[in-house]
């Protein structure tokens, strides 16, 4: 049976590099195994979820090259969750609780003061039907907790290896709020069962959830999927990324000019035993993909590293892949300047240097040297050999070599002390412009 995986963002905001990494790992698994990818919007929080965020997420995934086979919204499945909750109620696994948040808080503090674990004491389970009625007569509405088995839940995590969590140490989780709304826990399991999800790849912040959810899968006689929990991203300083997530949204990375495949390569290879290197398309990433390569240690995300990767990706990008995006210039221009781009938009500056108006930099003490060089300019047409022919002639005449020979020419021709190889630039700049820049 072909694997079925899901990526399950909450459309309460845009996805960031951390979510994208989860999505990409799921996508690579699907592509490697000829499986299916379900995009599931976890929008049970109807107040905070918006259609605009959902559309934004779909757009971001599309930009990353991820095309779901199926799209689902939890907000359209409330009837189904209600039916399942009733099933759990009938089986005695979902029980009503009437404590207010304040009461629970006080209870937790008392437990902590007595050095007891702050686990819900199941007081509500001991209520008699009369006591419940009395509470409801007071106007209290119940929230509903799932009664955990209180046992050692075990699974073999495809990243973390054998796991076991004793659910005796956990509070019975609230699955349904007082107002009848659902927390994420139950709908996620119901959907995973209904959509035939075979593998759940998600962040390790869900490890404890997994123990709880495995109990729910079993209570519903659903097939428990395989689980893989990847480590979370930290900043270069080892701290969590939470404060910077806005600027690390996929939308802002895109607007900042990064290439989709640079973001994909970075997210896919970060925290694996493979080196982080640019991949022009998914092929190599799919081929090399293996959950066993993911490290359990937190993966460090460094913006500078991503920008560096973007530059390396551009450096190896063939003309055919950018042809449509180039406003000016031909293949020779692309091949000349691609190695000097950090983001694609930098190309504008190089076009100006090739074909626009620049201010040549000619120091007064270099004036006579530049005059000699101008006099020795070879006749048109110019080719990639012209630079060599010209500088050999200038060298022979002036006796200059190395930096003393090349730098004044670069400064005069481009106004900059760095840039693409002049052998490639010179024929693009052409004889007329060169001659003008040299001041002749
Ligand atoms: N909406 C959940 C989240 O973004 C999904 C977790 C899961 O994959 O089950 O954390």
Coordinates of C-alpha atoms and ligand atoms in Angstrom, one line a residue:
X1 CA 0.0 0.0 0.0
X2 CA 1.4 3.4 -1.0
X3 CA 2.1 5.6 2.0
X4 CA -0.2 8.6 2.8
X5 CA 1.3 11.5 4.7
X6 CA -0.1 14.8 5.7
X7 CA 1.1 18.3 6.5
X8 CA -1.2 20.0 9.0
X9 CA -0.7 23.7 9.5
X10 CA -3.0 25.9 11.4
X11 CA -4.1 28.8 9.1
X12 CA -3.7 31.3 12.0
X13 CA -0.6 32.8 10.3
X14 CA 1.8 32.1 7.5
X15 CA 4.3 29.2 7.5
X16 CA 7.9 29.8 8.5
X17 CA 11.1 28.0 7.7
X18 CA 10.4 25.5 10.6
X19 CA 7.0 24.5 9.3
X20 CA 8.3 24.4 5.8
X21 CA 11.0 22.0 6.9
X22 CA 8.2 19.7 8.2
X23 CA 6.3 20.1 4.9
X24 CA 9.4 19.3 2.9
X25 CA 10.4 16.2 4.9
X26 CA 6.8 14.9 4.4
X27 CA 7.0 15.8 0.7
X28 CA 10.4 14.1 0.2
X29 CA 9.0 10.9 1.9
X30 CA 6.0 11.0 -0.4
X31 CA 8.0 11.5 -3.5
X32 CA 10.5 8.8 -2.6
X33 CA 7.8 6.2 -1.9
X34 CA 5.3 7.2 -4.6
X35 CA 2.9 8.1 -1.8
X36 CA 0.3 10.8 -1.4
X37 CA 0.4 14.1 0.3
X38 CA -2.6 15.5 2.1
X39 CA -2.6 19.2 3.0
X40 CA -4.8 19.4 6.1
X41 CA -5.7 22.7 7.5
X42 CA -6.0 22.4 11.3
X43 CA -8.6 25.2 11.5
X44 CA -10.7 24.1 14.5
X45 CA -9.9 27.5 16.0
X46 CA -12.4 29.3 13.8
X47 CA -11.8 32.7 15.4
X48 CA -8.1 32.8 14.6
X49 CA -8.1 30.8 11.3
X50 CA -8.7 32.7 8.1
X51 CA -9.2 31.8 4.5
X52 CA -6.5 34.4 3.6
X53 CA -3.9 32.5 5.7
X54 CA -5.0 29.2 4.2
X55 CA -4.6 30.6 0.7
X56 CA -1.2 32.1 1.7
X57 CA 0.0 28.7 3.0
X58 CA -1.1 27.0 -0.3
X59 CA 0.8 29.7 -2.2
X60 CA 3.9 29.2 -0.1
X61 CA 3.8 25.5 -0.5
X62 CA 3.4 25.9 -4.3
X63 CA 6.4 28.2 -4.4
X64 CA 8.4 25.4 -2.6
X65 CA 7.3 23.0 -5.3
X66 CA 4.9 21.1 -3.0
X67 CA 1.7 20.0 -4.7
X68 CA -0.8 18.3 -2.5
X69 CA -2.9 15.3 -3.7
X70 CA -5.7 16.2 -1.4
X71 CA -6.7 19.2 0.6
X72 CA -8.9 19.0 3.8
X73 CA -10.2 21.4 6.3
X74 CA -11.0 20.4 9.8
X75 CA -13.6 23.1 10.1
X76 CA -15.7 21.1 7.6
X77 CA -15.6 18.0 9.7
X78 CA -17.2 19.0 13.0
X79 CA -20.1 16.6 12.6
X80 CA -17.6 13.8 12.3
X81 CA -15.7 14.8 15.4
X82 CA -19.0 15.1 17.3
X83 CA -19.9 11.6 16.3
X84 CA -16.5 10.3 17.4
X85 CA -16.7 12.2 20.7
X86 CA -20.1 10.6 21.4
X87 CA -18.6 7.2 20.7
X88 CA -15.8 7.9 23.3
X89 CA -18.4 9.2 25.7
X90 CA -20.5 6.0 25.3
X91 CA -17.3 4.0 25.9
X92 CA -16.6 5.9 29.1
X93 CA -13.3 7.3 27.6
X94 CA -14.5 11.0 27.5
X95 CA -15.8 12.4 30.8
X96 CA -17.2 15.7 31.7
X97 CA -15.3 18.1 34.0
X98 CA -16.5 21.3 35.6
X99 CA -13.5 22.9 37.1
X100 CA -12.8 26.5 36.1
X101 CA -9.3 27.5 35.0
X102 CA -8.8 29.2 38.4
X103 CA -9.7 26.1 40.3
X104 CA -7.4 24.0 38.2
X105 CA -4.6 26.5 38.7
X106 CA -5.0 26.5 42.5
X107 CA -5.0 22.7 42.6
X108 CA -1.8 22.6 40.5
X109 CA -0.1 25.0 42.9
X110 CA -1.1 23.0 45.9
X111 CA 0.3 19.8 44.2
X112 CA 3.6 21.6 43.4
X113 CA 3.9 22.9 47.0
X114 CA 3.6 19.3 48.1
X115 CA 6.1 18.2 45.6
X116 CA 3.5 16.2 43.7
X117 CA 3.4 16.1 39.9
X118 CA 0.8 18.6 38.7
X119 CA -1.3 16.0 37.1
X120 CA -5.1 16.3 36.9
X121 CA -6.5 14.3 39.8
X122 CA -9.6 13.1 38.1
X123 CA -11.9 14.6 40.7
X124 CA -14.6 14.9 38.0
X125 CA -14.7 11.2 37.5
X126 CA -15.8 10.8 41.1
X127 CA -18.8 13.1 40.7
X128 CA -22.2 11.5 41.2
X129 CA -25.0 12.2 38.7
X130 CA -26.6 14.5 41.3
X131 CA -23.4 16.4 41.8
X132 CA -23.1 16.9 38.1
X133 CA -26.7 18.1 37.9
X134 CA -26.1 20.5 40.7
X135 CA -23.0 22.0 38.9
X136 CA -24.9 22.3 35.7
X137 CA -27.8 23.9 37.5
X138 CA -25.2 26.5 38.7
X139 CA -24.7 27.3 35.0
X140 CA -21.5 25.4 34.6
X141 CA -20.8 23.8 31.3
X142 CA -18.5 20.8 31.1
X143 CA -15.3 20.4 29.2
X144 CA -14.4 16.9 28.3
X145 CA -11.3 14.9 29.1
X146 CA -10.0 11.7 27.6
X147 CA -9.4 9.1 30.2
X148 CA -5.9 7.8 29.6
X149 CA -5.1 4.2 30.2
X150 CA -2.1 5.1 32.3
X151 CA 0.4 2.8 30.8
X152 CA 3.6 2.6 29.0
X153 CA 2.9 3.7 25.4
X154 CA 5.6 2.5 23.1
X155 CA 6.5 3.1 19.4
X156 CA 9.5 2.9 17.3
X157 CA 10.1 6.5 16.0
X158 CA 11.5 6.6 12.6
X159 CA 13.9 9.3 13.7
X160 CA 14.3 9.0 17.4
X161 CA 14.2 5.2 17.7
X162 CA 12.3 3.2 20.4
X163 CA 10.2 5.6 22.5
X164 CA 8.2 4.9 25.6
X165 CA 6.0 7.4 27.6
X166 CA 4.2 6.4 30.7
X167 CA 0.8 8.2 30.5
X168 CA 0.3 7.7 34.2
X169 CA 2.4 10.9 34.5
X170 CA 0.1 12.9 32.2
X171 CA -3.1 14.7 32.9
X172 CA -6.1 13.4 31.0
X173 CA -6.1 15.7 28.0
X174 CA -9.1 18.0 27.4
X175 CA -10.5 17.1 24.0
X176 CA -13.6 19.3 23.9
X177 CA -13.9 22.7 25.4
X178 CA -16.8 24.1 27.4
X179 CA -18.2 25.8 24.3
X180 CA -18.1 22.5 22.4
X181 CA -15.1 23.4 20.3
X182 CA -12.3 20.9 19.7
X183 CA -8.7 21.1 20.7
X184 CA -6.4 19.8 18.0
X185 CA -5.7 16.4 19.7
X186 CA -8.9 14.5 18.7
X187 CA -9.6 15.9 15.2
X188 CA -6.0 15.1 14.2
X189 CA -6.4 11.4 15.2
X190 CA -9.9 11.2 13.6
X191 CA -8.5 12.6 10.3
X192 CA -5.4 10.5 10.4
X193 CA -7.7 7.4 10.7
X194 CA -10.3 8.6 8.1
X195 CA -7.7 9.7 5.5
X196 CA -5.7 6.5 6.0
X197 CA -2.5 8.3 7.1
X198 CA 0.3 5.8 7.3
X199 CA 3.2 8.1 8.5
X200 CA 3.2 11.2 10.6
X201 CA 6.3 13.3 10.3
X202 CA 6.2 16.3 12.6
X203 CA 8.3 18.3 15.1
X204 CA 9.5 16.8 18.4
X205 CA 7.3 19.2 20.3
X206 CA 4.6 16.6 19.6
X207 CA 6.3 13.6 21.2
X208 CA 4.1 13.7 24.3
X209 CA 1.0 14.2 22.2
X210 CA 1.9 11.1 20.3
X211 CA 1.6 8.9 23.4
X212 CA -1.8 10.5 24.1
X213 CA -2.8 10.2 20.5
X214 CA -1.8 6.5 20.2
X215 CA -4.1 5.8 23.1
X216 CA -6.9 7.6 21.2
X217 CA -6.1 5.7 18.0
X218 CA -6.5 2.5 19.9
X219 CA -9.6 3.6 21.7
X220 CA -11.1 4.3 18.3
X221 CA -9.8 1.0 16.9
X222 CA -7.9 3.0 14.3
X223 CA -4.6 1.9 12.7
X224 CA -1.7 3.7 14.5
X225 CA 0.5 5.3 11.9
X226 CA 4.3 5.3 12.0
X227 CA 5.7 8.3 13.7
X228 CA 8.8 10.3 13.0
X229 CA 9.6 13.4 15.2
X230 CA 12.3 15.7 13.8
X231 CA 14.2 18.0 16.1
X232 CA 13.3 21.7 16.0
X233 CA 15.3 24.6 14.5
X234 CA 17.3 26.9 16.7
X235 CA 19.0 30.1 15.7
X236 CA 22.7 30.3 15.0
X237 CA 23.0 31.3 18.7
X238 CA 21.4 28.0 19.8
X239 CA 18.3 29.8 21.0
X240 CA 14.8 29.0 19.8
X241 CA 13.6 30.8 16.7
X242 CA 10.2 31.8 18.0
X243 CA 10.9 35.6 18.3
X244 CA 12.1 35.8 14.7
X245 CA 9.6 33.6 13.0
X246 CA 7.9 36.6 11.3
X247 CA 11.0 37.4 9.4
X248 CA 11.6 33.8 8.7
X249 CA 8.2 33.2 7.1
X250 CA 8.4 31.7 3.7
X251 CA 6.7 34.8 2.3
X252 CA 9.4 37.1 3.7
X253 CA 12.2 34.8 2.5
X254 CA 10.6 34.9 -1.0
X255 CA 10.2 38.7 -0.8
X256 CA 13.8 38.9 0.3
X257 CA 14.7 37.5 -3.0
X258 CA 15.7 34.0 -2.1
X259 CA 15.4 31.2 -4.6
X260 CA 12.8 28.5 -3.7
X261 CA 15.3 25.7 -4.2
X262 CA 17.8 27.4 -1.9
X263 CA 15.2 27.4 0.8
X264 CA 14.2 23.8 0.0
X265 CA 17.8 22.5 -0.1
X266 CA 18.6 24.2 3.2
X267 CA 15.4 23.0 4.9
X268 CA 15.8 19.5 3.6
X269 CA 19.5 19.0 4.4
X270 CA 19.7 20.9 7.7
X271 CA 20.2 18.6 10.6
X272 CA 21.0 15.6 8.4
X273 CA 24.2 13.7 8.0
X274 CA 24.4 15.1 4.4
X275 CA 26.3 18.3 3.7
X276 CA 24.2 21.4 3.1
X277 CA 24.6 22.1 -0.6
X278 CA 22.4 23.7 -3.3
X279 CA 20.2 21.4 -5.4
X280 CA 18.7 22.8 -8.6
X281 CA 15.6 20.6 -8.3
X282 CA 14.1 18.0 -6.1
X283 CA 15.6 15.0 -7.8
X284 CA 18.8 14.7 -5.9
X285 CA 17.1 15.4 -2.6
X286 CA 14.5 12.7 -3.2
X287 CA 17.2 10.2 -4.1
X288 CA 19.2 10.9 -1.0
X289 CA 16.3 11.2 1.3
X290 CA 16.3 8.9 4.3
X291 CA 14.7 9.7 7.7
X292 CA 17.6 7.8 9.3
X293 CA 19.9 10.7 8.2
X294 CA 18.1 13.2 10.5
X295 CA 19.9 13.9 13.7
X296 CA 18.1 14.1 17.0
X297 CA 20.1 17.2 18.0
X298 CA 18.5 20.6 17.4
X299 CA 19.2 21.9 13.9
X300 CA 20.8 25.3 13.7
X301 CA 19.4 27.7 11.2
X302 CA 21.6 30.5 10.1
X303 CA 20.3 33.2 7.8
X304 CA 23.8 33.9 6.5
X305 CA 24.2 30.2 5.6
X306 CA 21.0 30.3 3.7
X307 CA 22.0 33.4 1.8
X308 CA 25.4 31.8 1.1
X309 CA 23.6 28.7 -0.2
X310 CA 21.4 31.0 -2.4
X311 CA 24.5 32.4 -3.9
X312 CA 26.0 29.0 -4.6
X313 CA 22.7 27.9 -6.2
X314 CA 22.7 30.9 -8.5
X315 CA 26.3 30.3 -9.3
X316 CA 25.5 26.9 -10.7
X317 CA 22.1 27.8 -12.3
X318 CA 22.1 27.3 -16.1
X319 CA 20.9 30.0 -18.4
X320 CA 17.9 28.0 -19.5
X321 CA 16.6 28.1 -15.9
X322 CA 16.6 31.9 -15.7
X323 CA 16.1 32.9 -19.3
X324 CA 12.5 33.9 -18.7
X325 CA 13.4 36.0 -15.6
X326 CA 16.2 38.0 -17.2
X327 CA 15.1 41.5 -18.1
X328 CA 18.3 42.2 -20.0
X329 CA 21.3 40.4 -21.4
X330 CA 21.9 37.0 -22.9
X331 CA 23.6 33.8 -21.9
X332 CA 27.0 35.4 -22.0
X333 CA 25.8 38.0 -19.5
X334 CA 24.3 35.4 -17.2
X335 CA 27.4 33.3 -17.3
X336 CA 29.6 36.3 -16.6
X337 CA 27.7 37.6 -13.6
X338 CA 25.9 34.6 -11.9
X339 CA 28.9 33.9 -9.7
X340 CA 28.6 37.4 -8.2
X341 CA 25.0 37.2 -7.2
X342 CA 23.8 36.6 -3.7
X343 CA 20.1 37.1 -4.7
X344 CA 18.8 37.2 -8.2
X345 CA 17.9 40.9 -7.9
X346 CA 21.6 41.8 -7.6
X347 CA 21.7 41.3 -11.3
X348 CA 20.3 44.8 -12.0
X349 CA 23.5 46.3 -10.6
X350 CA 25.7 44.2 -13.0
X351 CA 23.5 45.1 -15.9
X352 CA 24.1 48.8 -15.1
X353 CA 27.8 48.0 -15.0
X354 CA 27.7 46.3 -18.3
X355 CA 25.4 48.6 -20.2
X356 CA 24.5 51.6 -18.1
X357 CA 26.0 54.8 -16.8
X358 CA 28.6 54.3 -14.2
X359 CA 31.2 56.6 -12.6
X360 CA 34.6 55.2 -13.5
X361 CA 37.1 55.4 -10.7
X362 CA 40.4 56.8 -12.0
X363 CA 42.8 58.1 -9.4
X364 CA 44.8 61.1 -10.6
X365 CA 48.1 59.2 -10.2
X366 CA 46.7 56.5 -12.5
X367 CA 45.6 58.9 -15.3
X368 CA 48.6 58.4 -17.5
X369 CA 48.5 54.7 -17.1
X370 CA 44.8 54.6 -18.1
X371 CA 45.7 56.8 -21.1
X372 CA 48.2 54.3 -22.3
X373 CA 45.7 51.4 -21.8
X374 CA 43.1 53.4 -23.7
X375 CA 45.5 53.8 -26.6
X376 CA 46.2 50.1 -26.7
X377 CA 42.5 48.9 -26.8
X378 CA 42.3 46.2 -29.5
X379 CA 40.0 46.8 -32.4
X380 CA 36.5 45.3 -32.4
X381 CA 35.0 42.7 -32.6
X382 CA 35.7 41.7 -29.0
X383 CA 35.8 38.1 -27.7
X384 CA 36.6 36.4 -24.5
X385 CA 40.3 36.6 -25.6
X386 CA 40.3 40.4 -25.9
X387 CA 41.0 41.0 -22.2
X388 CA 44.2 38.9 -22.4
X389 CA 45.4 40.4 -25.6
X390 CA 44.8 43.9 -24.3
X391 CA 46.4 43.4 -20.8
X392 CA 49.4 41.7 -22.4
X393 CA 49.9 44.7 -24.5
X394 CA 49.5 47.1 -21.6
X395 CA 51.9 45.0 -19.5
X396 CA 54.5 45.1 -22.3
X397 CA 54.2 48.8 -22.6
X398 CA 54.1 49.8 -18.9
X399 CA 56.0 47.0 -17.2
X400 CA 53.1 46.7 -14.7
X401 CA 51.8 43.3 -13.7
X402 CA 49.4 41.7 -11.2
X403 CA 47.2 43.9 -9.1
X404 CA 49.0 47.1 -10.3
X405 CA 48.0 46.2 -13.8
X406 CA 44.5 44.9 -13.3
X407 CA 43.0 46.9 -10.5
X408 CA 43.2 50.4 -12.1
X409 CA 41.6 48.9 -15.2
X410 CA 38.8 47.2 -13.1
X411 CA 38.1 50.5 -11.2
X412 CA 38.0 52.5 -14.5
X413 CA 35.8 50.0 -16.3
X414 CA 33.3 49.1 -13.5
X415 CA 33.8 51.7 -10.8
X416 CA 34.2 48.8 -8.4
X417 CA 37.2 47.0 -6.9
X418 CA 35.5 43.6 -7.2
X419 CA 33.2 41.8 -9.6
X420 CA 32.9 39.2 -12.3
X421 CA 35.9 38.2 -14.4
X422 CA 36.9 41.0 -16.6
X423 CA 37.6 38.6 -19.5
X424 CA 33.9 37.9 -19.5
X425 CA 32.7 41.4 -18.8
X426 CA 34.9 43.2 -21.4
X427 CA 33.2 41.9 -24.5
X428 CA 29.8 42.7 -22.9
X429 CA 30.8 46.3 -22.1
X430 CA 32.1 46.6 -25.6
X431 CA 34.7 48.8 -27.2
X432 CA 32.8 52.1 -27.3
X433 CA 31.7 52.0 -23.7
X434 CA 35.1 50.9 -22.6
X435 CA 36.8 53.7 -24.5
X436 CA 34.4 56.3 -22.9
X437 CA 34.9 54.9 -19.4
X438 CA 38.7 55.2 -19.9
X439 CA 38.1 58.8 -20.7
X440 CA 39.2 58.9 -24.3
Ligands
LIG1 N1 -1.5 21.8 13.5 C1 -0.5 21.0 14.2 C2 0.8 21.8 14.3 O1 1.0 22.7 13.5 C3 -0.2 19.7 13.5 C4 0.6 18.8 14.3 C5 0.6 17.4 13.6 O2 1.3 17.3 12.6 O3 -0.1 16.5 14.1 O4 1.5 21.7 15.3

